[in-house]
mmCIF file of C-alpha atoms and ligand atoms in Angstrom:
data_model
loop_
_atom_site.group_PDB
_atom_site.id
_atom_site.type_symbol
_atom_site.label_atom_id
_atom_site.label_comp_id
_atom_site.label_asym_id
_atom_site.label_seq_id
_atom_site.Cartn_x
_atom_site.Cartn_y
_atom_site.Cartn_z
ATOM 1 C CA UNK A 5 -92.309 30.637 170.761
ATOM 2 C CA UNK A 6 -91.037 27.448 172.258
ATOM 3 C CA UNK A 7 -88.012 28.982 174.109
ATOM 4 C CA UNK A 8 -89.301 27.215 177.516
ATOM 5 C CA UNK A 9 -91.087 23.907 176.173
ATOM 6 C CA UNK A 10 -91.150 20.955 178.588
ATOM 7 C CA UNK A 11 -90.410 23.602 181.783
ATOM 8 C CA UNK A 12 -92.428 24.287 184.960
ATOM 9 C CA UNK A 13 -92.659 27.736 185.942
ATOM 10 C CA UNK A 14 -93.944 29.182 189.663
ATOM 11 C CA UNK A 15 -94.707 33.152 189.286
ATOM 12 C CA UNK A 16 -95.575 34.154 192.912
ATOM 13 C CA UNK A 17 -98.350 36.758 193.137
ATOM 14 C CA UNK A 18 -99.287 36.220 189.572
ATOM 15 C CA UNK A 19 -103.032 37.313 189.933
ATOM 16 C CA UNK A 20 -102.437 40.856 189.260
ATOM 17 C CA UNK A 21 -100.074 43.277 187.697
ATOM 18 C CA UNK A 22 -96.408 42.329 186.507
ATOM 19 C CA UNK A 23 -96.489 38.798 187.986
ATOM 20 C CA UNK A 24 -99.623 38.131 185.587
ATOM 21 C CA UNK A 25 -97.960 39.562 182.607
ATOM 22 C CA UNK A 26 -95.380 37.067 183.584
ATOM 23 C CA UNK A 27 -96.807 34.063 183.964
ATOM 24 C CA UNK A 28 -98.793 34.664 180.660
ATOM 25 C CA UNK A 29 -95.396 35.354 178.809
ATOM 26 C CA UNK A 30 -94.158 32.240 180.489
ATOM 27 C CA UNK A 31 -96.705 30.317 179.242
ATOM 28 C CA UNK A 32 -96.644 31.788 175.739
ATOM 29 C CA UNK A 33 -92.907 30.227 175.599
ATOM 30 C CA UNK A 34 -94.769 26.655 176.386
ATOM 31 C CA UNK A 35 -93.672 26.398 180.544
ATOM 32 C CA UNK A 36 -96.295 25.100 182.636
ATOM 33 C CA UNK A 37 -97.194 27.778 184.952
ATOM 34 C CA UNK A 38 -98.280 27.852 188.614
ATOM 35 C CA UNK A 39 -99.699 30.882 189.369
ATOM 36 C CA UNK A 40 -99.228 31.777 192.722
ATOM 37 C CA UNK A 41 -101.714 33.869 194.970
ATOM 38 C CA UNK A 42 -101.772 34.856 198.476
ATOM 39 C CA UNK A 43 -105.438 34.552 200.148
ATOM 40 C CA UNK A 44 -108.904 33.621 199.083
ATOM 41 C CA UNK A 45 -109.992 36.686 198.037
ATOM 42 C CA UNK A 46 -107.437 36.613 195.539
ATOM 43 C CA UNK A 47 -108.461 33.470 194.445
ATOM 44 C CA UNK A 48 -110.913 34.641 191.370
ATOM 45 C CA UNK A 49 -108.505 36.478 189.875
ATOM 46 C CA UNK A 50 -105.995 33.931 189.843
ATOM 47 C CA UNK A 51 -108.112 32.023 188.016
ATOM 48 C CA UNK A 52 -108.883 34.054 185.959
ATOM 49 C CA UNK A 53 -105.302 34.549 184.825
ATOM 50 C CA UNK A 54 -105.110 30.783 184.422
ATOM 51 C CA UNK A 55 -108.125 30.690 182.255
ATOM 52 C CA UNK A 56 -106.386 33.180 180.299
ATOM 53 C CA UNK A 57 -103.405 31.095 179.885
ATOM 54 C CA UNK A 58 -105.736 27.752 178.935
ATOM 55 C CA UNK A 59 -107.841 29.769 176.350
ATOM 56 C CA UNK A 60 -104.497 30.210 174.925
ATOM 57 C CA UNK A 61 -103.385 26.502 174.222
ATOM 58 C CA UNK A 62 -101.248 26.746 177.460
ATOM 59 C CA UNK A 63 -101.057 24.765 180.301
ATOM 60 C CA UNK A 64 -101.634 26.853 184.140
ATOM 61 C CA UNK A 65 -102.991 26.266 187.764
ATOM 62 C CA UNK A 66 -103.649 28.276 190.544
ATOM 63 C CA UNK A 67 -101.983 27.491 194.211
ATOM 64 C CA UNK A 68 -103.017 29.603 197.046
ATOM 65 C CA UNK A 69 -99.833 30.739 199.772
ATOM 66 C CA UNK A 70 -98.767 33.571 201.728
ATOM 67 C CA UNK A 71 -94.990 33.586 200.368
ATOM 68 C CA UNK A 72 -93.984 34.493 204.034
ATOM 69 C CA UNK A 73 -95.197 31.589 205.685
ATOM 70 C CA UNK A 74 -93.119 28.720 206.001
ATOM 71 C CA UNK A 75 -95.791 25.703 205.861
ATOM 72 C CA UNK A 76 -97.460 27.704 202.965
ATOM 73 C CA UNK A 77 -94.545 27.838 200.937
ATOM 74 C CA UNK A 78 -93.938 24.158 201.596
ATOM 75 C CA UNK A 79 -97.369 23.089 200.695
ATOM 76 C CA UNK A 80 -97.489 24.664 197.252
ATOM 77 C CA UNK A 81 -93.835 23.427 196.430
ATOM 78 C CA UNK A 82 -95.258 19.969 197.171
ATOM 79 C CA UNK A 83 -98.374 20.819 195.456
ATOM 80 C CA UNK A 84 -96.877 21.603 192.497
ATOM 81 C CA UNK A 85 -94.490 18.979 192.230
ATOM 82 C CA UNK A 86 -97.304 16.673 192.369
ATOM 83 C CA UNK A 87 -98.989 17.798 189.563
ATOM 84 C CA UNK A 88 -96.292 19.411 187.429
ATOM 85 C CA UNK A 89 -93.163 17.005 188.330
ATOM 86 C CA UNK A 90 -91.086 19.921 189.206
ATOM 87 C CA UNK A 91 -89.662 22.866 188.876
ATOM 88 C CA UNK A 92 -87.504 24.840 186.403
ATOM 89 C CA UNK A 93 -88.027 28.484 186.719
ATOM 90 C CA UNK A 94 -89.135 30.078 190.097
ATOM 91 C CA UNK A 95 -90.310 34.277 189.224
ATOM 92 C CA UNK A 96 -90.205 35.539 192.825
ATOM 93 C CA UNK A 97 -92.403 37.986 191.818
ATOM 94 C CA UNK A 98 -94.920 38.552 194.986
ATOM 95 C CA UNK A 99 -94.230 42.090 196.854
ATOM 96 C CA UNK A 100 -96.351 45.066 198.379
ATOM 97 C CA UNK A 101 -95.487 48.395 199.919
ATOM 98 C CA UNK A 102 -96.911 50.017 202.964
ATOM 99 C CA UNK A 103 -95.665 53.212 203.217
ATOM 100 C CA UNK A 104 -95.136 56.259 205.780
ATOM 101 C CA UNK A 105 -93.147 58.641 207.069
ATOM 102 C CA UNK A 106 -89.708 57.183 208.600
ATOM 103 C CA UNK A 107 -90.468 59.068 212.160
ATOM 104 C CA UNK A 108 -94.191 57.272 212.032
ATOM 105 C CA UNK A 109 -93.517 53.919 210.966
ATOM 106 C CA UNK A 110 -94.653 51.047 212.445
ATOM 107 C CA UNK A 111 -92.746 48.198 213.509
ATOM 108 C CA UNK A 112 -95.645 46.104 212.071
ATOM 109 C CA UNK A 113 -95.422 47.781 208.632
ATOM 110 C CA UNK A 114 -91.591 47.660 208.643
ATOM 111 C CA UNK A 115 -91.945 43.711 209.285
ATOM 112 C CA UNK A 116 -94.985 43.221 207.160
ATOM 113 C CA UNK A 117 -92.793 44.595 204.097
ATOM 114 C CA UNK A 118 -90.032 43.049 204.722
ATOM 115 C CA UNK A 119 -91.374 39.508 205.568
ATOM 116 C CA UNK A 120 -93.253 39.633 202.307
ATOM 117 C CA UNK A 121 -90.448 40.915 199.765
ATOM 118 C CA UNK A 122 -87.070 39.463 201.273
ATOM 119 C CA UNK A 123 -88.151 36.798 203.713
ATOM 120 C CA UNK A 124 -91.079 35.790 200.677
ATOM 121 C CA UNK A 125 -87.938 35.877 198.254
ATOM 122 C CA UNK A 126 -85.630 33.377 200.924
ATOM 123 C CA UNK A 127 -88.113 31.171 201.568
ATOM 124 C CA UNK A 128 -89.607 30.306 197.886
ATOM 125 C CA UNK A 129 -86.084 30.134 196.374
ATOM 126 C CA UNK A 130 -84.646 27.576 199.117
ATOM 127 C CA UNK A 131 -87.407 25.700 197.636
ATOM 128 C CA UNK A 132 -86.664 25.650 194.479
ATOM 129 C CA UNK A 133 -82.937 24.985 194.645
ATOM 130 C CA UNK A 134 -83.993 21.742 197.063
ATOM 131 C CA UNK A 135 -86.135 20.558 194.400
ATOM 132 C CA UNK A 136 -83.684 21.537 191.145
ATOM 133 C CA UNK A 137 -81.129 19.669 193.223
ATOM 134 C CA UNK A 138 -83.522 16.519 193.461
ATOM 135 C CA UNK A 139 -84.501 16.437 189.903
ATOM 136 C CA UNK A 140 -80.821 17.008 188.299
ATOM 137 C CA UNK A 141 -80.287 18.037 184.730
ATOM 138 C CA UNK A 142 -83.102 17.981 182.172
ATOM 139 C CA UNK A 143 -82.090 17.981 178.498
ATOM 140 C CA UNK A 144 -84.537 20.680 177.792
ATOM 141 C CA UNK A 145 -82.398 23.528 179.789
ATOM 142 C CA UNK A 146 -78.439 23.845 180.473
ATOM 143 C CA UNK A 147 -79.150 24.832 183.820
ATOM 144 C CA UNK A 148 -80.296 23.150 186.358
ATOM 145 C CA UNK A 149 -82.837 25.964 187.441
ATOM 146 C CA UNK A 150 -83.450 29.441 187.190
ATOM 147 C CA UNK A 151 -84.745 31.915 189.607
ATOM 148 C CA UNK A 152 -85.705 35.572 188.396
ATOM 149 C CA UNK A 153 -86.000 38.179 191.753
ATOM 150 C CA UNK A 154 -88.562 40.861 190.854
ATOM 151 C CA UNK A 155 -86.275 44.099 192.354
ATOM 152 C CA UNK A 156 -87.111 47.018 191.773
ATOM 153 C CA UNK A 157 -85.183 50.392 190.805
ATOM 154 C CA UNK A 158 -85.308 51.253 194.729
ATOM 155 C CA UNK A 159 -82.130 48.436 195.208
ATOM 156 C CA UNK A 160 -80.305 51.323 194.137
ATOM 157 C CA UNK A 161 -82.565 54.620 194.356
ATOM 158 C CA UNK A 162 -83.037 56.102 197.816
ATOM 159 C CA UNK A 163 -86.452 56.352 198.025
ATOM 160 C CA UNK A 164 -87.851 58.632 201.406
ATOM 161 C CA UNK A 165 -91.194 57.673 202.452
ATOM 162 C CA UNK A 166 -91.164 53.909 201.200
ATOM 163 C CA UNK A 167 -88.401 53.190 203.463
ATOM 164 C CA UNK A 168 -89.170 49.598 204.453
ATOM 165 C CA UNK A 169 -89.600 48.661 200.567
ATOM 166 C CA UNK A 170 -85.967 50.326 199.901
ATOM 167 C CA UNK A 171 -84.070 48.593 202.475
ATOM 168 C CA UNK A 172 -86.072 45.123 201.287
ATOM 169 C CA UNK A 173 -84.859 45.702 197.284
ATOM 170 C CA UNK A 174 -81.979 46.818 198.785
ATOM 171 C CA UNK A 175 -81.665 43.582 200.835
ATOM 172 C CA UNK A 176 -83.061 41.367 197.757
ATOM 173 C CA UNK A 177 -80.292 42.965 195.715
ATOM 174 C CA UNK A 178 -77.461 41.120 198.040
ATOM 175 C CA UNK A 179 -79.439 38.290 198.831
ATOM 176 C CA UNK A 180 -79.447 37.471 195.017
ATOM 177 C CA UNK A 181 -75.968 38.009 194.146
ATOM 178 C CA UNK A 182 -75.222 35.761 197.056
ATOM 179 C CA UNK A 183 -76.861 33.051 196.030
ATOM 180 C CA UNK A 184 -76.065 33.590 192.422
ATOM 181 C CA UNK A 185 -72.608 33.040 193.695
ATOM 182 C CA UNK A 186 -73.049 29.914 196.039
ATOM 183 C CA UNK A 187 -75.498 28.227 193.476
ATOM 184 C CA UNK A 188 -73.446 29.295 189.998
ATOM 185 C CA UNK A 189 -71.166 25.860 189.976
ATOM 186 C CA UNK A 190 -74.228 23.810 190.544
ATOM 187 C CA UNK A 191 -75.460 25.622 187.076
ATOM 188 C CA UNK A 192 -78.467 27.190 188.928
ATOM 189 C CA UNK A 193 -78.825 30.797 187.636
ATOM 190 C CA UNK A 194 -80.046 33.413 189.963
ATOM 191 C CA UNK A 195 -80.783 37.070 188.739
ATOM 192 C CA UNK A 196 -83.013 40.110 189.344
ATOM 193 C CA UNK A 197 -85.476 42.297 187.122
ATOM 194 C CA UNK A 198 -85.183 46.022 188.507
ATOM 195 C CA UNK A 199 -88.643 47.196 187.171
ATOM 196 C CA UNK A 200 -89.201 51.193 186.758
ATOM 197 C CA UNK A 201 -92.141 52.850 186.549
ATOM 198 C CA UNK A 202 -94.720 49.486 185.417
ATOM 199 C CA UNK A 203 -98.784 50.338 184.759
ATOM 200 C CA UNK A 204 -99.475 48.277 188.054
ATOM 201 C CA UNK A 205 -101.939 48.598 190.654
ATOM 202 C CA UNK A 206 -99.497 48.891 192.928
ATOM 203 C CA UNK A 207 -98.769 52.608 191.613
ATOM 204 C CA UNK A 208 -102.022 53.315 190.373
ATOM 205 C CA UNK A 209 -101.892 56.732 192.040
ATOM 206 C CA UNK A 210 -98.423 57.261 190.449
ATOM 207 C CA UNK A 211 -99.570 57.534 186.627
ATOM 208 C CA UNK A 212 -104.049 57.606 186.981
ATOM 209 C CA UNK A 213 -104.335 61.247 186.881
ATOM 210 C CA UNK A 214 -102.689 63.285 183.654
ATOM 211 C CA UNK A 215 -100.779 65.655 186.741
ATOM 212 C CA UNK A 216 -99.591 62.316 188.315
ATOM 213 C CA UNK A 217 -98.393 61.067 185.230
ATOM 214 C CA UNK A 218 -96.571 63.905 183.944
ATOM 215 C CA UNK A 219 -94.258 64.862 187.153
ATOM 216 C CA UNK A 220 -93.896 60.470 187.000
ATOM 217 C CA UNK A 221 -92.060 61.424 183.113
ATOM 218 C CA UNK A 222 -89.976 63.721 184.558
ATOM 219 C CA UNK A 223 -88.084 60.483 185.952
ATOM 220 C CA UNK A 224 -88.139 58.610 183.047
ATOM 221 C CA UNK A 225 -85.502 59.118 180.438
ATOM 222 C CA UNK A 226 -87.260 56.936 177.880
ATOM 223 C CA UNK A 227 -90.363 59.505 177.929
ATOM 224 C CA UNK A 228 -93.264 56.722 178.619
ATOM 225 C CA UNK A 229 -94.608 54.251 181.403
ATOM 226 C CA UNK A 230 -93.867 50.620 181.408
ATOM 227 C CA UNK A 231 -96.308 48.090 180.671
ATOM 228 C CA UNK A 232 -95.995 44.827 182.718
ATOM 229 C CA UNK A 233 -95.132 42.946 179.373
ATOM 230 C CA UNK A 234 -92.078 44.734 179.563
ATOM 231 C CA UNK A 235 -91.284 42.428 182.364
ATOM 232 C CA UNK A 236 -93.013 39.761 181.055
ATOM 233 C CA UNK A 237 -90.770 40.188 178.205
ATOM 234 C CA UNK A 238 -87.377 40.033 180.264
ATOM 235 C CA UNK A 239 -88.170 36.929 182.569
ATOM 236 C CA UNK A 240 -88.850 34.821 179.689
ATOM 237 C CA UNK A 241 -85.220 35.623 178.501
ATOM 238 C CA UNK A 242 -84.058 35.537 181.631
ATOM 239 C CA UNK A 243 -85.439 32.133 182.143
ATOM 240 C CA UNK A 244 -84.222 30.903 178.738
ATOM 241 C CA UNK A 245 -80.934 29.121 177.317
ATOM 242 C CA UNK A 246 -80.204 32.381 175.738
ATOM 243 C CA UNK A 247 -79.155 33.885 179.138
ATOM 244 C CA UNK A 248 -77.010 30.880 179.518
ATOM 245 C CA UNK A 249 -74.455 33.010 180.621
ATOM 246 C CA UNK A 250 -75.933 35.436 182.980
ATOM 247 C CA UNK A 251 -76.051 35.232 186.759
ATOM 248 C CA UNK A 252 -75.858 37.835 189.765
ATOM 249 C CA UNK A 253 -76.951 40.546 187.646
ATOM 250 C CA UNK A 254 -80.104 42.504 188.149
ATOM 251 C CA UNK A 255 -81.741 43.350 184.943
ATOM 252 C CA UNK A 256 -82.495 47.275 185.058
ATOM 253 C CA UNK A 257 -86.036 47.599 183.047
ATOM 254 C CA UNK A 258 -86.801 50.721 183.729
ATOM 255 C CA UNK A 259 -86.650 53.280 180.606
ATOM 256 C CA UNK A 260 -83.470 54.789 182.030
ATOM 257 C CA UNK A 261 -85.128 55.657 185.285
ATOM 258 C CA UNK A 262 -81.115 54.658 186.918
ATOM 259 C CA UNK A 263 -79.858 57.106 184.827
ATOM 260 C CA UNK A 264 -80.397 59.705 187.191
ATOM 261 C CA UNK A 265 -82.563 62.017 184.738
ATOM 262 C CA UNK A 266 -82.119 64.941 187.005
ATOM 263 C CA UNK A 267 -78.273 65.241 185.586
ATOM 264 C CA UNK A 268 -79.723 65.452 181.814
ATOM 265 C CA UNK A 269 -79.378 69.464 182.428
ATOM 266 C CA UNK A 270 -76.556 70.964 184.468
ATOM 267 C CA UNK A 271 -75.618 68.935 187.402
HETATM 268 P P1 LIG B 306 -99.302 44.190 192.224
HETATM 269 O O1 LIG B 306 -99.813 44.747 193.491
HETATM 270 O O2 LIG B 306 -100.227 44.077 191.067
HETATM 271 O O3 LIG B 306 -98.663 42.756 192.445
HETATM 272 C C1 LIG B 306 -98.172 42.270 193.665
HETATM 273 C C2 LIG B 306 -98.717 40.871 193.844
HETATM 274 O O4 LIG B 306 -98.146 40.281 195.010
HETATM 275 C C3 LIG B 306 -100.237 40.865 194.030
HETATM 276 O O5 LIG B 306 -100.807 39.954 193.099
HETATM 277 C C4 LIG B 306 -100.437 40.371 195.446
HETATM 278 O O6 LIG B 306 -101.599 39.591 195.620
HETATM 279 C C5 LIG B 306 -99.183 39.544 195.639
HETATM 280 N N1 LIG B 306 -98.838 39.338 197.045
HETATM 281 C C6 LIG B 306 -98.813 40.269 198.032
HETATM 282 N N2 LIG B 306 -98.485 39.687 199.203
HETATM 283 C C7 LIG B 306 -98.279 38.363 198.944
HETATM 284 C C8 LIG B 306 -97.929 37.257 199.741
HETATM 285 N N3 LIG B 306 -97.710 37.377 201.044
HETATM 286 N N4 LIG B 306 -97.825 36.048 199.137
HETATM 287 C C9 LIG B 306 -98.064 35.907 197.803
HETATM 288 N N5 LIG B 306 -98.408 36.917 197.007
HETATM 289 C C10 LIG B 306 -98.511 38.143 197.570
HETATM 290 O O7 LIG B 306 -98.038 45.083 191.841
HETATM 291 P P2 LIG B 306 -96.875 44.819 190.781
HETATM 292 O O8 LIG B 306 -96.418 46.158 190.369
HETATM 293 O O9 LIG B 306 -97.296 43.855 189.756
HETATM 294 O O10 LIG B 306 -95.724 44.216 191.704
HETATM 295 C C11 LIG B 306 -95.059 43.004 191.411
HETATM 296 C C12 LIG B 306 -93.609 43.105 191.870
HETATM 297 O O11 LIG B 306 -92.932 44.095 191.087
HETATM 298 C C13 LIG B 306 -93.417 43.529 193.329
HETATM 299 O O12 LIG B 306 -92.355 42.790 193.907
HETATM 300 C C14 LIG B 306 -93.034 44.982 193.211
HETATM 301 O O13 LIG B 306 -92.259 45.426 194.311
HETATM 302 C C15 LIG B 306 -92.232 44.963 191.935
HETATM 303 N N6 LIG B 306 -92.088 46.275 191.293
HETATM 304 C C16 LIG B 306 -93.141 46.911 190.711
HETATM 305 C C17 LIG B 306 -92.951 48.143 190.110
HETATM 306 C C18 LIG B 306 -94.053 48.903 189.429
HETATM 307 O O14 LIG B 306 -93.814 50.019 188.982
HETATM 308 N N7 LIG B 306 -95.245 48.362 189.300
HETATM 309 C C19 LIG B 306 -91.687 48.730 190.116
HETATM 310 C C20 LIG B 306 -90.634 48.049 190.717
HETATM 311 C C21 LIG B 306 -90.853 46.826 191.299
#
């Protein structure tokens, strides 16, 4: 349980949902973890998730920034720096949806999506390579720092309705395996989780009601919902030396939802 002993971790919106599952799982491994929220209101359950992770024997604190502001990012890189040294492991984890139909979309919830999931994503992670290249190697990790790009399936499944989230996986998708290939000699490891169906509330009206949640099995292969451990479970390897080897690769955890399930029978 020591896989990420001596290592700072930054989960960005880590009060709720997956990106609390993660930083808990981070912290179970022994990383220090900064858990990342966006505005005051979401300040109480941040720290609640921090208490969590100090009832535990682990070590957390709560930062408050809007991933798509500039200055805010800034401040809570500095912040955390301060107080934890560095960084070694950056979850880019914060993301929302704001959905509608293409013909009535707004321009404001086309930008708001995207300036929260791909700018957000840009904007922490030059961040964190500035500050991995600072600190240099550590002999507690053979990379110089990791960063873990919470995808989704939609970087490769149309998805009508949500089309400002689609094009923004879609768009995290590239701007990963780019920078997994500028950053790779420097031994900084950049790669995506592609989540599924996760018990969020992001998709709460997706699996609440038993009518919901059986047309939602119809798309998954693996015949049950994912739990946000599941990704807890995968950024902690991710994040480990025993992903040494992996970079530019996005992580499908999704119960087979990219299998196309619709081609089980016929097609
Ligand atoms: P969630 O709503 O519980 O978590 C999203 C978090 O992002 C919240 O804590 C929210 O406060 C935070 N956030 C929103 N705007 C922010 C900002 N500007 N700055 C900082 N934090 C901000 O939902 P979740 O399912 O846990 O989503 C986490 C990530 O997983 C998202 O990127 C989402 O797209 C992705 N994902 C989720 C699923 C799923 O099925 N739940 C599937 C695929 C991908």
């Amino acid at each position: 349980m020591d896989r990420l002993k001596g290592q700072a971790a930054l989960v960005t919106g880590a009060s709720s949902g997956i990106g609390k599952a993660t930083a808990i799982a981070l912290a179970r491994e022994g990383a220090k973890v900064v858990v990342n929220h966006p505005v005051a209101v979401t300040a109480k359950d941040a720290d609640a998730v921090v208490n969590e992770i100090n009832n535990d024997g682990g070590t957390a604190i709560a930062l408050q920034a809007d991933v798509s502001k500039e200055n805010e990012v800034q401040a809570m890189f500095a912040e955390m720096v301060k107080q934890f040294g560095t960084i070694d492991v950056l979850v880019n984890n914060a993301g929302l949806q704001r959905d509608a139909a293409f013909k009535d979309m707004t321009l404001e919830q086309w930008k708001f999506v995207l300036d929260v999931n791909l700018t957000g994503q840009f904007l922490c992670a030059r961040e964190a390579v500035r500050e991995f290249l600072r600190r240099g190697f550590q002999p507690y990790s053979k990379s110089l720092g990791k960063i873990i790009c919470m995808s989704s399936v939609h970087e490769v499944i149309p998805w009508a309705g949500h089309v400002n989230y689609a094009a923004s996986k879609g768009g995290v998708m590239l701007f990963m395996k780019s920078i997994a290939q500028e950053l790779a000699p420097m031994k900084i490891r950049v790669n995506s989780i592609g989540p599924g169906a996760i018990k969020t509330p992001i998709n709460r009206s997706a699996w609440e009601s038993p009518e919901a949640l059986k047309s939602l099995l119809t798309l998954i292969p693996y015949e049950r919902v994912g739990e946000p451990s599941d990704i807890g479970n995968a950024a902690v390897w991710l994040a480990s030396d025993e992903s040494e080897y992996v970079t530019g690769t996005t992580l499908f955890v999704d119960g087979g939802m990219t299998l196309y399930p619709g081609f089980a029978t016929g097609g």
